[in-house]
Amino acid sequence: MEKPKIAFYWCASCGGCEESIVDLAEKILDVVNLVDIVFWPVALDFKIKDVETMPDKSVTVSFINGGIRLEEHEYVVKLLRKKSQLLVAYGACSSWGGVPGLANLFSREEILRCVYQETPTVDNLNNTRPKTKLNIEDIVTLELPEFLPRLLPIDLIVDVDYYVPGCPPTPEVTWKAIEILLSGNLPPKGSVIGASDRSLCYECHLNETKPEKVLIKEIKRPHEVIADPEKCLLTQGLVCLGPVTRGGCGALCVKAAMPCTGCFGQLDEVIDYGGKAISYFASILDYYNEEEVEKALSRLPDPMGTFYRYSLPASRLRGKIKIMER
Amino acid sequence: MEDFEPRIIVFACNWCSYAALDLAGTSRMKYPPNFLVIKVMCSGRIDPQFIFEAFRRGADGVLVAGCHPGDCHYIEGNYKALRRMTLLRKLLESFGIEKERFRLEWISASEAEKFVSIAHEMYREIKALGPLRIEEVSKIGEA
Ligand code: FES
């Protein structure tokens, strides 16, 4: 029997998701035995034109990591959709935008100006900016893909069959997802695979130390305290997003006394991760008038980065809204 | 912009604020017809997700109304609303939504007049701001 064909592609991501595949360690050899990898830009020398020549639906599963930020991402992801039977959003960025998605708080111009002009370590006397085309003495033309106005999760561009969450997905989650996909016993389209259906608290080893009712007086940031690793981090004033985050990671961060930042994303019934997160977190602040609540919240300098760290482009509002010209 | 008529969603709790809105009607008080009211059992039921969803679906403003502190039918619901909406306000600001578009108010069952004056004020302010334009999400919008 022919082996299933697998493709991997990266869009706007840090490379951690690629790394996480390699982190399968010796299991990667099992993967290689079970499947043929037909496209993997970071590791193998296949080109986009090789994919273009493949028959439609000839790839069994494509794993996409990273959100859509360049024209090229859009092109390749649409191409892989056409060539694949199943398309999987692998990791937080392709599922909901991830950390690079926080750039949706700024316009393209603001981003380019910041990166190419205003950053203190940049010395750019000629105000050089990347161009999509450059002719060098009529001999060669160099091309770069267009930088899109916004970063989008891939499911706003193509149909996505499954999601594998995490920043990056842990090797266990990745392996479970691969097993599910190769088993032929597929869950309903749109499911999150490889992770849990319940919130992180259910699998957290500190859950039993959580009192019936948690109330916070003072918000603490991880660098300000040495957290007691034996006590629910929330009760120590740390913003732990475990209660509203999908489990499946085994509470790795909490085991290292770091609060959950939400990289496994929302649970099934939630429509806006950040909205849900602030709903839960604000309600446990132990204050009864606006000034006091304000004061407590002033200990949280970046609410957007805290509650939408991995999901701003997938939020209801997608990013900073532009108000119509008056 | 002249003929722009804002759409404003009101989330009103069953026990005080909704009764006040009812009273405004039965007392034939006049206020702009731009307010669409959604009754909820308590202001503590309002999840910030609802407000994001309202803006996403075309609301130009949102008013959350509940019982005065200490008067909530469920004792603590409005304190939870207060905490949530205070944090929500910070996020709305980062999303670029002007503060006039979102208000949390305590309106007791007898305060129909208070609701009416808030309604006039919100209507005026939001009309002056113009519509909220949230780009189409199915495609990549222009910057
Ligand atoms: S019942 Fe009115 S705010 Fe709770």
PDB file of C-alpha atoms in Angstrom, chain A residues 30-307:
ATOM      1  CA  ASP A  30       8.215   6.228  13.148  1.00  0.00           C
ATOM      2  CA  VAL A  31       6.587   9.141  11.365  1.00  0.00           C
ATOM      3  CA  VAL A  32       9.056   8.866   8.515  1.00  0.00           C
ATOM      4  CA  ASN A  33       8.366   5.114   8.311  1.00  0.00           C
ATOM      5  CA  LEU A  34       4.635   5.616   8.222  1.00  0.00           C
ATOM      6  CA  VAL A  35       4.424   8.477   5.768  1.00  0.00           C
ATOM      7  CA  ASP A  36       6.115  10.166   2.839  1.00  0.00           C
ATOM      8  CA  ILE A  37       6.956  13.781   3.470  1.00  0.00           C
ATOM      9  CA  VAL A  38       6.403  15.532   0.163  1.00  0.00           C
ATOM     10  CA  PHE A  39       6.965  19.173   1.115  1.00  0.00           C
ATOM     11  CA  TRP A  40       8.715  20.722   4.108  1.00  0.00           C
ATOM     12  CA  PRO A  41      10.578  23.938   3.280  1.00  0.00           C
ATOM     13  CA  VAL A  42      12.466  24.120   6.574  1.00  0.00           C
ATOM     14  CA  ALA A  43      13.937  20.632   6.281  1.00  0.00           C
ATOM     15  CA  LEU A  44      13.654  19.242   2.764  1.00  0.00           C
ATOM     16  CA  ASP A  45      14.522  20.601  -0.631  1.00  0.00           C
ATOM     17  CA  PHE A  46      11.145  20.568  -2.339  1.00  0.00           C
ATOM     18  CA  LYS A  47      10.007  23.772  -4.005  1.00  0.00           C
ATOM     19  CA  ILE A  48       6.627  25.393  -4.373  1.00  0.00           C
ATOM     20  CA  LYS A  49       6.643  24.492  -8.064  1.00  0.00           C
ATOM     21  CA  ASP A  50       6.878  20.806  -7.064  1.00  0.00           C
ATOM     22  CA  VAL A  51       3.638  21.239  -5.145  1.00  0.00           C
ATOM     23  CA  GLU A  52       2.061  23.023  -8.118  1.00  0.00           C
ATOM     24  CA  THR A  53       2.605  19.966 -10.279  1.00  0.00           C
ATOM     25  CA  MET A  54       1.050  17.507  -7.811  1.00  0.00           C
ATOM     26  CA  PRO A  55      -2.425  16.220  -8.649  1.00  0.00           C
ATOM     27  CA  ASP A  56      -5.279  17.731  -6.617  1.00  0.00           C
ATOM     28  CA  LYS A  57      -6.019  15.942  -3.335  1.00  0.00           C
ATOM     29  CA  SER A  58      -2.891  13.841  -3.662  1.00  0.00           C
ATOM     30  CA  VAL A  59      -1.454  14.977  -0.318  1.00  0.00           C
ATOM     31  CA  THR A  60      -3.097  13.164   2.588  1.00  0.00           C
ATOM     32  CA  VAL A  61      -2.534  15.828   5.259  1.00  0.00           C
ATOM     33  CA  SER A  62      -0.964  19.288   5.178  1.00  0.00           C
ATOM     34  CA  PHE A  63       0.147  20.805   8.464  1.00  0.00           C
ATOM     35  CA  ILE A  64       0.256  24.613   8.373  1.00  0.00           C
ATOM     36  CA  ASN A  65       1.898  26.609  11.108  1.00  0.00           C
ATOM     37  CA  GLY A  66       1.880  30.409  11.376  1.00  0.00           C
ATOM     38  CA  GLY A  67      -0.748  32.959  10.415  1.00  0.00           C
ATOM     39  CA  ILE A  68      -1.212  34.601   7.013  1.00  0.00           C
ATOM     40  CA  ARG A  69       0.866  37.764   6.818  1.00  0.00           C
ATOM     41  CA  LEU A  70       2.473  37.685   3.349  1.00  0.00           C
ATOM     42  CA  GLU A  71       0.920  37.249  -0.046  1.00  0.00           C
ATOM     43  CA  GLU A  72       3.064  34.148  -0.421  1.00  0.00           C
ATOM     44  CA  HIS A  73       1.494  32.561   2.676  1.00  0.00           C
ATOM     45  CA  GLU A  74      -1.917  33.111   1.193  1.00  0.00           C
ATOM     46  CA  TYR A  75      -0.867  31.604  -2.125  1.00  0.00           C
ATOM     47  CA  VAL A  76       0.825  28.514  -0.696  1.00  0.00           C
ATOM     48  CA  VAL A  77      -1.887  27.782   1.842  1.00  0.00           C
ATOM     49  CA  LYS A  78      -4.566  27.977  -0.846  1.00  0.00           C
ATOM     50  CA  LEU A  79      -2.412  25.783  -3.065  1.00  0.00           C
ATOM     51  CA  LEU A  80      -1.949  23.186  -0.322  1.00  0.00           C
ATOM     52  CA  ARG A  81      -5.661  23.253   0.375  1.00  0.00           C
ATOM     53  CA  LYS A  82      -6.283  22.305  -3.224  1.00  0.00           C
ATOM     54  CA  LYS A  83      -3.663  19.559  -3.192  1.00  0.00           C
ATOM     55  CA  SER A  84      -4.623  18.034   0.176  1.00  0.00           C
ATOM     56  CA  GLN A  85      -7.388  15.838   1.477  1.00  0.00           C
ATOM     57  CA  LEU A  86      -6.994  17.237   4.994  1.00  0.00           C
ATOM     58  CA  LEU A  87      -5.586  20.548   6.106  1.00  0.00           C
ATOM     59  CA  VAL A  88      -4.556  21.027   9.717  1.00  0.00           C
ATOM     60  CA  ALA A  89      -3.885  24.314  11.500  1.00  0.00           C
ATOM     61  CA  TYR A  90      -0.863  23.366  13.549  1.00  0.00           C
ATOM     62  CA  GLY A  91      -0.094  25.580  16.539  1.00  0.00           C
ATOM     63  CA  ALA A  92      -1.536  28.758  18.013  1.00  0.00           C
ATOM     64  CA  CYS A  93      -0.461  31.096  15.189  1.00  0.00           C
ATOM     65  CA  SER A  94      -2.188  29.299  12.356  1.00  0.00           C
ATOM     66  CA  SER A  95      -5.221  28.602  14.541  1.00  0.00           C
ATOM     67  CA  TRP A  96      -5.759  32.090  15.983  1.00  0.00           C
ATOM     68  CA  GLY A  97      -2.885  34.326  14.912  1.00  0.00           C
ATOM     69  CA  GLY A  98      -0.586  33.767  17.883  1.00  0.00           C
ATOM     70  CA  VAL A  99       1.944  36.257  19.188  1.00  0.00           C
ATOM     71  CA  PRO A 100       2.645  37.774  15.726  1.00  0.00           C
ATOM     72  CA  GLY A 101      -1.094  38.481  15.616  1.00  0.00           C
ATOM     73  CA  LEU A 102      -0.666  41.200  18.231  1.00  0.00           C
ATOM     74  CA  ALA A 103       0.679  43.283  15.342  1.00  0.00           C
ATOM     75  CA  ASN A 104      -2.976  43.708  14.378  1.00  0.00           C
ATOM     76  CA  LEU A 105      -3.023  46.540  16.893  1.00  0.00           C
ATOM     77  CA  PHE A 106      -0.965  48.544  14.422  1.00  0.00           C
ATOM     78  CA  SER A 107      -1.309  49.529  10.799  1.00  0.00           C
ATOM     79  CA  ARG A 108       1.114  48.273   8.188  1.00  0.00           C
ATOM     80  CA  GLU A 109       2.681  51.717   7.972  1.00  0.00           C
ATOM     81  CA  GLU A 110       3.217  51.863  11.749  1.00  0.00           C
ATOM     82  CA  ILE A 111       4.858  48.436  11.706  1.00  0.00           C
ATOM     83  CA  LEU A 112       7.194  49.251   8.821  1.00  0.00           C
ATOM     84  CA  ARG A 113       8.097  52.616  10.314  1.00  0.00           C
ATOM     85  CA  CYS A 114       8.859  51.029  13.657  1.00  0.00           C
ATOM     86  CA  VAL A 115      10.956  48.208  12.238  1.00  0.00           C
ATOM     87  CA  TYR A 116      12.844  50.119   9.533  1.00  0.00           C
ATOM     88  CA  GLN A 117      13.139  53.580  11.069  1.00  0.00           C
ATOM     89  CA  GLU A 118      12.303  54.023  14.710  1.00  0.00           C
ATOM     90  CA  THR A 119      13.876  51.046  16.421  1.00  0.00           C
ATOM     91  CA  PRO A 120      16.874  52.416  18.351  1.00  0.00           C
ATOM     92  CA  THR A 121      19.242  49.800  16.969  1.00  0.00           C
ATOM     93  CA  VAL A 122      18.353  50.638  13.366  1.00  0.00           C
ATOM     94  CA  ASP A 123      20.428  53.098  11.389  1.00  0.00           C
ATOM     95  CA  ASN A 124      18.617  53.679   8.117  1.00  0.00           C
ATOM     96  CA  LEU A 125      19.805  56.972   6.663  1.00  0.00           C
ATOM     97  CA  ASN A 126      18.296  56.455   3.220  1.00  0.00           C
ATOM     98  CA  ASN A 127      14.952  55.386   4.613  1.00  0.00           C
ATOM     99  CA  THR A 128      15.204  52.073   2.810  1.00  0.00           C
ATOM    100  CA  ARG A 129      12.075  49.971   2.959  1.00  0.00           C
ATOM    101  CA  PRO A 130      11.514  46.506   1.533  1.00  0.00           C
ATOM    102  CA  LYS A 131      10.125  46.573  -1.999  1.00  0.00           C
ATOM    103  CA  THR A 132       8.146  43.895  -3.731  1.00  0.00           C
ATOM    104  CA  LYS A 133      10.243  44.267  -6.888  1.00  0.00           C
ATOM    105  CA  LEU A 134      13.784  45.399  -7.519  1.00  0.00           C
ATOM    106  CA  ASN A 135      15.439  45.624 -10.924  1.00  0.00           C
ATOM    107  CA  ILE A 136      19.205  45.394 -10.822  1.00  0.00           C
ATOM    108  CA  GLU A 137      20.618  47.010 -13.948  1.00  0.00           C
ATOM    109  CA  ASP A 138      18.096  45.179 -16.076  1.00  0.00           C
ATOM    110  CA  ILE A 139      19.922  41.922 -15.428  1.00  0.00           C
ATOM    111  CA  VAL A 140      17.913  40.401 -12.616  1.00  0.00           C
ATOM    112  CA  THR A 141      14.635  41.214 -11.024  1.00  0.00           C
ATOM    113  CA  LEU A 142      14.367  40.382  -7.369  1.00  0.00           C
ATOM    114  CA  GLU A 143      10.962  39.848  -5.851  1.00  0.00           C
ATOM    115  CA  LEU A 144       9.518  39.799  -2.369  1.00  0.00           C
ATOM    116  CA  PRO A 145       5.952  38.906  -1.485  1.00  0.00           C
ATOM    117  CA  GLU A 146       3.605  41.720  -0.449  1.00  0.00           C
ATOM    118  CA  PHE A 147       3.222  42.385   3.268  1.00  0.00           C
ATOM    119  CA  LEU A 148      -0.513  42.143   3.912  1.00  0.00           C
ATOM    120  CA  PRO A 149      -2.390  44.780   5.928  1.00  0.00           C
ATOM    121  CA  ARG A 150      -3.339  42.310   8.631  1.00  0.00           C
ATOM    122  CA  LEU A 151      -2.417  38.956  10.001  1.00  0.00           C
ATOM    123  CA  LEU A 152      -5.177  36.378   9.721  1.00  0.00           C
ATOM    124  CA  PRO A 153      -5.631  32.904  11.120  1.00  0.00           C
ATOM    125  CA  ILE A 154      -5.605  30.444   8.233  1.00  0.00           C
ATOM    126  CA  ASP A 155      -9.262  29.511   8.627  1.00  0.00           C
ATOM    127  CA  LEU A 156     -10.231  32.955   7.348  1.00  0.00           C
ATOM    128  CA  ILE A 157      -8.441  32.124   4.089  1.00  0.00           C
ATOM    129  CA  VAL A 158      -9.132  28.415   3.572  1.00  0.00           C
ATOM    130  CA  ASP A 159     -11.277  25.630   4.959  1.00  0.00           C
ATOM    131  CA  VAL A 160      -9.527  24.035   7.932  1.00  0.00           C
ATOM    132  CA  ASP A 161     -10.273  20.432   8.898  1.00  0.00           C
ATOM    133  CA  TYR A 162      -8.562  20.200  12.282  1.00  0.00           C
ATOM    134  CA  TYR A 163      -6.693  22.283  14.798  1.00  0.00           C
ATOM    135  CA  VAL A 164      -3.699  21.224  16.860  1.00  0.00           C
ATOM    136  CA  PRO A 165      -3.236  23.815  19.626  1.00  0.00           C
ATOM    137  CA  GLY A 166      -0.187  25.054  21.476  1.00  0.00           C
ATOM    138  CA  CYS A 167       2.708  27.452  21.258  1.00  0.00           C
ATOM    139  CA  PRO A 168       4.100  25.148  20.113  1.00  0.00           C
ATOM    140  CA  PRO A 169       2.089  21.925  20.404  1.00  0.00           C
ATOM    141  CA  THR A 170       3.903  19.578  22.751  1.00  0.00           C
ATOM    142  CA  PRO A 171       5.380  16.374  21.282  1.00  0.00           C
ATOM    143  CA  GLU A 172       2.650  14.336  23.061  1.00  0.00           C
ATOM    144  CA  VAL A 173      -0.094  16.459  21.523  1.00  0.00           C
ATOM    145  CA  THR A 174       1.532  16.292  18.093  1.00  0.00           C
ATOM    146  CA  TRP A 175       1.909  12.531  18.305  1.00  0.00           C
ATOM    147  CA  LYS A 176      -1.687  12.053  19.425  1.00  0.00           C
ATOM    148  CA  ALA A 177      -2.872  14.245  16.560  1.00  0.00           C
ATOM    149  CA  ILE A 178      -0.835  12.279  14.035  1.00  0.00           C
ATOM    150  CA  GLU A 179      -2.229   9.010  15.406  1.00  0.00           C
ATOM    151  CA  ILE A 180      -5.790  10.296  15.120  1.00  0.00           C
ATOM    152  CA  LEU A 181      -5.220  11.475  11.556  1.00  0.00           C
ATOM    153  CA  LEU A 182      -3.618   8.220  10.436  1.00  0.00           C
ATOM    154  CA  SER A 183      -6.163   6.025  12.234  1.00  0.00           C
ATOM    155  CA  GLY A 184      -8.756   6.807   9.598  1.00  0.00           C
ATOM    156  CA  ASN A 185     -11.217   7.229  12.440  1.00  0.00           C
ATOM    157  CA  LEU A 186     -11.655  10.957  12.023  1.00  0.00           C
ATOM    158  CA  PRO A 187     -13.456  13.264  14.472  1.00  0.00           C
ATOM    159  CA  PRO A 188     -15.973  15.835  13.149  1.00  0.00           C
ATOM    160  CA  LYS A 189     -14.520  18.533  10.943  1.00  0.00           C
ATOM    161  CA  GLY A 190     -13.358  21.604  12.819  1.00  0.00           C
ATOM    162  CA  SER A 191     -12.364  19.660  15.950  1.00  0.00           C
ATOM    163  CA  VAL A 192      -9.335  20.436  18.017  1.00  0.00           C
ATOM    164  CA  ILE A 193      -7.291  17.250  18.061  1.00  0.00           C
ATOM    165  CA  GLY A 194      -4.521  15.916  20.279  1.00  0.00           C
ATOM    166  CA  ALA A 195      -5.535  18.040  23.292  1.00  0.00           C
ATOM    167  CA  SER A 196      -8.193  17.866  25.997  1.00  0.00           C
ATOM    168  CA  ASP A 197     -11.811  19.050  25.914  1.00  0.00           C
ATOM    169  CA  ARG A 198     -11.652  20.447  29.417  1.00  0.00           C
ATOM    170  CA  SER A 199      -9.885  23.385  30.951  1.00  0.00           C
ATOM    171  CA  LEU A 200      -6.308  23.159  32.106  1.00  0.00           C
ATOM    172  CA  CYS A 201      -7.294  23.267  35.795  1.00  0.00           C
ATOM    173  CA  TYR A 202      -8.731  19.750  35.483  1.00  0.00           C
ATOM    174  CA  GLU A 203      -5.323  18.289  34.793  1.00  0.00           C
ATOM    175  CA  CYS A 204      -3.291  20.751  36.851  1.00  0.00           C
ATOM    176  CA  HIS A 205      -1.530  19.181  39.827  1.00  0.00           C
ATOM    177  CA  LEU A 206      -2.199  22.310  41.893  1.00  0.00           C
ATOM    178  CA  ASN A 207      -5.944  22.142  41.418  1.00  0.00           C
ATOM    179  CA  GLU A 208      -6.507  20.515  44.766  1.00  0.00           C
ATOM    180  CA  THR A 209      -4.807  23.428  46.519  1.00  0.00           C
ATOM    181  CA  LYS A 210      -7.346  25.819  45.035  1.00  0.00           C
ATOM    182  CA  PRO A 211      -9.842  27.023  47.649  1.00  0.00           C
ATOM    183  CA  GLU A 212     -13.585  26.930  46.984  1.00  0.00           C
ATOM    184  CA  LYS A 213     -13.579  30.639  46.185  1.00  0.00           C
ATOM    185  CA  VAL A 214     -10.556  32.458  44.816  1.00  0.00           C
ATOM    186  CA  LEU A 215     -10.333  36.220  45.328  1.00  0.00           C
ATOM    187  CA  ILE A 216      -7.364  38.358  44.426  1.00  0.00           C
ATOM    188  CA  LYS A 217      -6.320  41.532  46.232  1.00  0.00           C
ATOM    189  CA  GLU A 218      -3.085  42.299  44.479  1.00  0.00           C
ATOM    190  CA  ILE A 219      -2.127  41.241  40.974  1.00  0.00           C
ATOM    191  CA  LYS A 220       1.458  40.031  40.789  1.00  0.00           C
ATOM    192  CA  ARG A 221       3.626  39.623  37.745  1.00  0.00           C
ATOM    193  CA  PRO A 222       5.855  36.553  37.443  1.00  0.00           C
ATOM    194  CA  HIS A 223       9.109  38.499  37.784  1.00  0.00           C
ATOM    195  CA  GLU A 224       7.950  40.180  40.981  1.00  0.00           C
ATOM    196  CA  VAL A 225       7.490  37.108  43.124  1.00  0.00           C
ATOM    197  CA  ILE A 226       9.045  33.765  43.750  1.00  0.00           C
ATOM    198  CA  ALA A 227       5.930  31.672  43.436  1.00  0.00           C
ATOM    199  CA  ASP A 228       5.266  28.819  45.812  1.00  0.00           C
ATOM    200  CA  PRO A 229       5.265  25.824  43.438  1.00  0.00           C
ATOM    201  CA  GLU A 230       2.932  23.863  45.733  1.00  0.00           C
ATOM    202  CA  LYS A 231       0.067  26.356  45.746  1.00  0.00           C
ATOM    203  CA  CYS A 232      -2.459  27.312  43.065  1.00  0.00           C
ATOM    204  CA  LEU A 233      -0.777  30.241  41.293  1.00  0.00           C
ATOM    205  CA  LEU A 234      -4.008  32.170  41.046  1.00  0.00           C
ATOM    206  CA  THR A 235      -4.281  32.331  44.819  1.00  0.00           C
ATOM    207  CA  GLN A 236      -0.835  33.900  44.819  1.00  0.00           C
ATOM    208  CA  GLY A 237      -2.057  36.782  42.665  1.00  0.00           C
ATOM    209  CA  LEU A 238      -0.532  35.544  39.401  1.00  0.00           C
ATOM    210  CA  VAL A 239      -2.662  35.877  36.276  1.00  0.00           C
ATOM    211  CA  CYS A 240      -3.043  32.192  35.445  1.00  0.00           C
ATOM    212  CA  LEU A 241      -5.345  31.617  32.480  1.00  0.00           C
ATOM    213  CA  GLY A 242      -5.757  27.905  33.189  1.00  0.00           C
ATOM    214  CA  PRO A 243      -9.479  28.144  34.029  1.00  0.00           C
ATOM    215  CA  VAL A 244     -10.347  29.376  30.521  1.00  0.00           C
ATOM    216  CA  THR A 245      -7.676  27.550  28.542  1.00  0.00           C
ATOM    217  CA  ARG A 246      -7.924  24.148  26.923  1.00  0.00           C
ATOM    218  CA  GLY A 247      -5.934  21.482  28.681  1.00  0.00           C
ATOM    219  CA  GLY A 248      -3.723  18.857  27.103  1.00  0.00           C
ATOM    220  CA  CYS A 249      -0.274  20.270  27.756  1.00  0.00           C
ATOM    221  CA  GLY A 250       0.006  18.603  31.160  1.00  0.00           C
ATOM    222  CA  ALA A 251       0.346  21.998  32.866  1.00  0.00           C
ATOM    223  CA  LEU A 252       3.978  22.277  31.846  1.00  0.00           C
ATOM    224  CA  CYS A 253       4.297  25.975  32.683  1.00  0.00           C
ATOM    225  CA  VAL A 254       2.580  25.611  36.034  1.00  0.00           C
ATOM    226  CA  LYS A 255       4.991  22.781  36.888  1.00  0.00           C
ATOM    227  CA  ALA A 256       7.738  25.340  36.407  1.00  0.00           C
ATOM    228  CA  ALA A 257       5.809  27.767  38.676  1.00  0.00           C
ATOM    229  CA  MET A 258       4.856  29.949  35.697  1.00  0.00           C
ATOM    230  CA  PRO A 259       1.196  30.868  35.217  1.00  0.00           C
ATOM    231  CA  CYS A 260      -0.648  29.626  32.124  1.00  0.00           C
ATOM    232  CA  THR A 261      -0.639  32.245  29.363  1.00  0.00           C
ATOM    233  CA  GLY A 262      -3.311  30.505  27.318  1.00  0.00           C
ATOM    234  CA  CYS A 263      -1.460  28.979  24.361  1.00  0.00           C
ATOM    235  CA  PHE A 264      -3.873  26.033  24.023  1.00  0.00           C
ATOM    236  CA  GLY A 265      -6.606  28.537  23.345  1.00  0.00           C
ATOM    237  CA  GLN A 266     -10.259  28.548  23.998  1.00  0.00           C
ATOM    238  CA  LEU A 267     -12.644  25.774  24.917  1.00  0.00           C
ATOM    239  CA  ASP A 268     -15.315  24.702  22.461  1.00  0.00           C
ATOM    240  CA  GLU A 269     -18.197  26.927  23.513  1.00  0.00           C
ATOM    241  CA  VAL A 270     -16.169  30.143  23.720  1.00  0.00           C
ATOM    242  CA  ILE A 271     -16.415  32.670  20.878  1.00  0.00           C
ATOM    243  CA  ASP A 272     -13.771  35.125  22.021  1.00  0.00           C
ATOM    244  CA  TYR A 273     -10.893  33.919  24.167  1.00  0.00           C
ATOM    245  CA  GLY A 274      -9.901  37.320  25.546  1.00  0.00           C
ATOM    246  CA  GLY A 275     -13.500  38.218  26.345  1.00  0.00           C
ATOM    247  CA  LYS A 276     -13.916  35.002  28.265  1.00  0.00           C
ATOM    248  CA  ALA A 277     -10.570  35.476  29.987  1.00  0.00           C
ATOM    249  CA  ILE A 278     -11.339  38.983  31.245  1.00  0.00           C
ATOM    250  CA  SER A 279     -14.786  37.863  32.293  1.00  0.00           C
ATOM    251  CA  TYR A 280     -13.291  35.272  34.558  1.00  0.00           C
ATOM    252  CA  PHE A 281     -10.256  37.174  35.725  1.00  0.00           C
ATOM    253  CA  ALA A 282     -11.930  40.491  36.536  1.00  0.00           C
ATOM    254  CA  SER A 283     -14.686  38.774  38.492  1.00  0.00           C
ATOM    255  CA  ILE A 284     -12.251  37.462  41.106  1.00  0.00           C
ATOM    256  CA  LEU A 285     -10.723  40.851  41.920  1.00  0.00           C
ATOM    257  CA  ASP A 286     -11.750  41.483  45.483  1.00  0.00           C
ATOM    258  CA  TYR A 287     -12.888  45.114  45.146  1.00  0.00           C
ATOM    259  CA  TYR A 288     -16.240  46.821  45.225  1.00  0.00           C
ATOM    260  CA  ASN A 289     -15.846  50.231  43.663  1.00  0.00           C
ATOM    261  CA  GLU A 290     -14.480  51.522  40.425  1.00  0.00           C
ATOM    262  CA  GLU A 291     -11.436  53.383  41.771  1.00  0.00           C
ATOM    263  CA  GLU A 292     -10.234  50.341  43.675  1.00  0.00           C
ATOM    264  CA  VAL A 293     -10.767  48.053  40.714  1.00  0.00           C
ATOM    265  CA  GLU A 294      -8.896  50.543  38.517  1.00  0.00           C
ATOM    266  CA  LYS A 295      -6.088  50.655  41.022  1.00  0.00           C
ATOM    267  CA  ALA A 296      -5.825  46.876  41.173  1.00  0.00           C
ATOM    268  CA  LEU A 297      -5.834  46.706  37.373  1.00  0.00           C
ATOM    269  CA  SER A 298      -3.071  49.271  37.090  1.00  0.00           C
ATOM    270  CA  ARG A 299      -0.784  46.407  38.166  1.00  0.00           C
ATOM    271  CA  LEU A 300      -1.522  44.851  34.803  1.00  0.00           C
ATOM    272  CA  PRO A 301       0.322  47.025  32.293  1.00  0.00           C
ATOM    273  CA  ASP A 302      -0.632  45.161  29.108  1.00  0.00           C
ATOM    274  CA  PRO A 303      -4.149  43.708  29.248  1.00  0.00           C
ATOM    275  CA  MET A 304      -4.218  43.126  25.492  1.00  0.00           C
ATOM    276  CA  GLY A 305      -0.974  41.154  25.514  1.00  0.00           C
ATOM    277  CA  THR A 306      -2.075  39.284  28.610  1.00  0.00           C
ATOM    278  CA  PHE A 307      -5.542  38.155  27.566  1.00  0.00           C
TER     279      PHE A 307
END
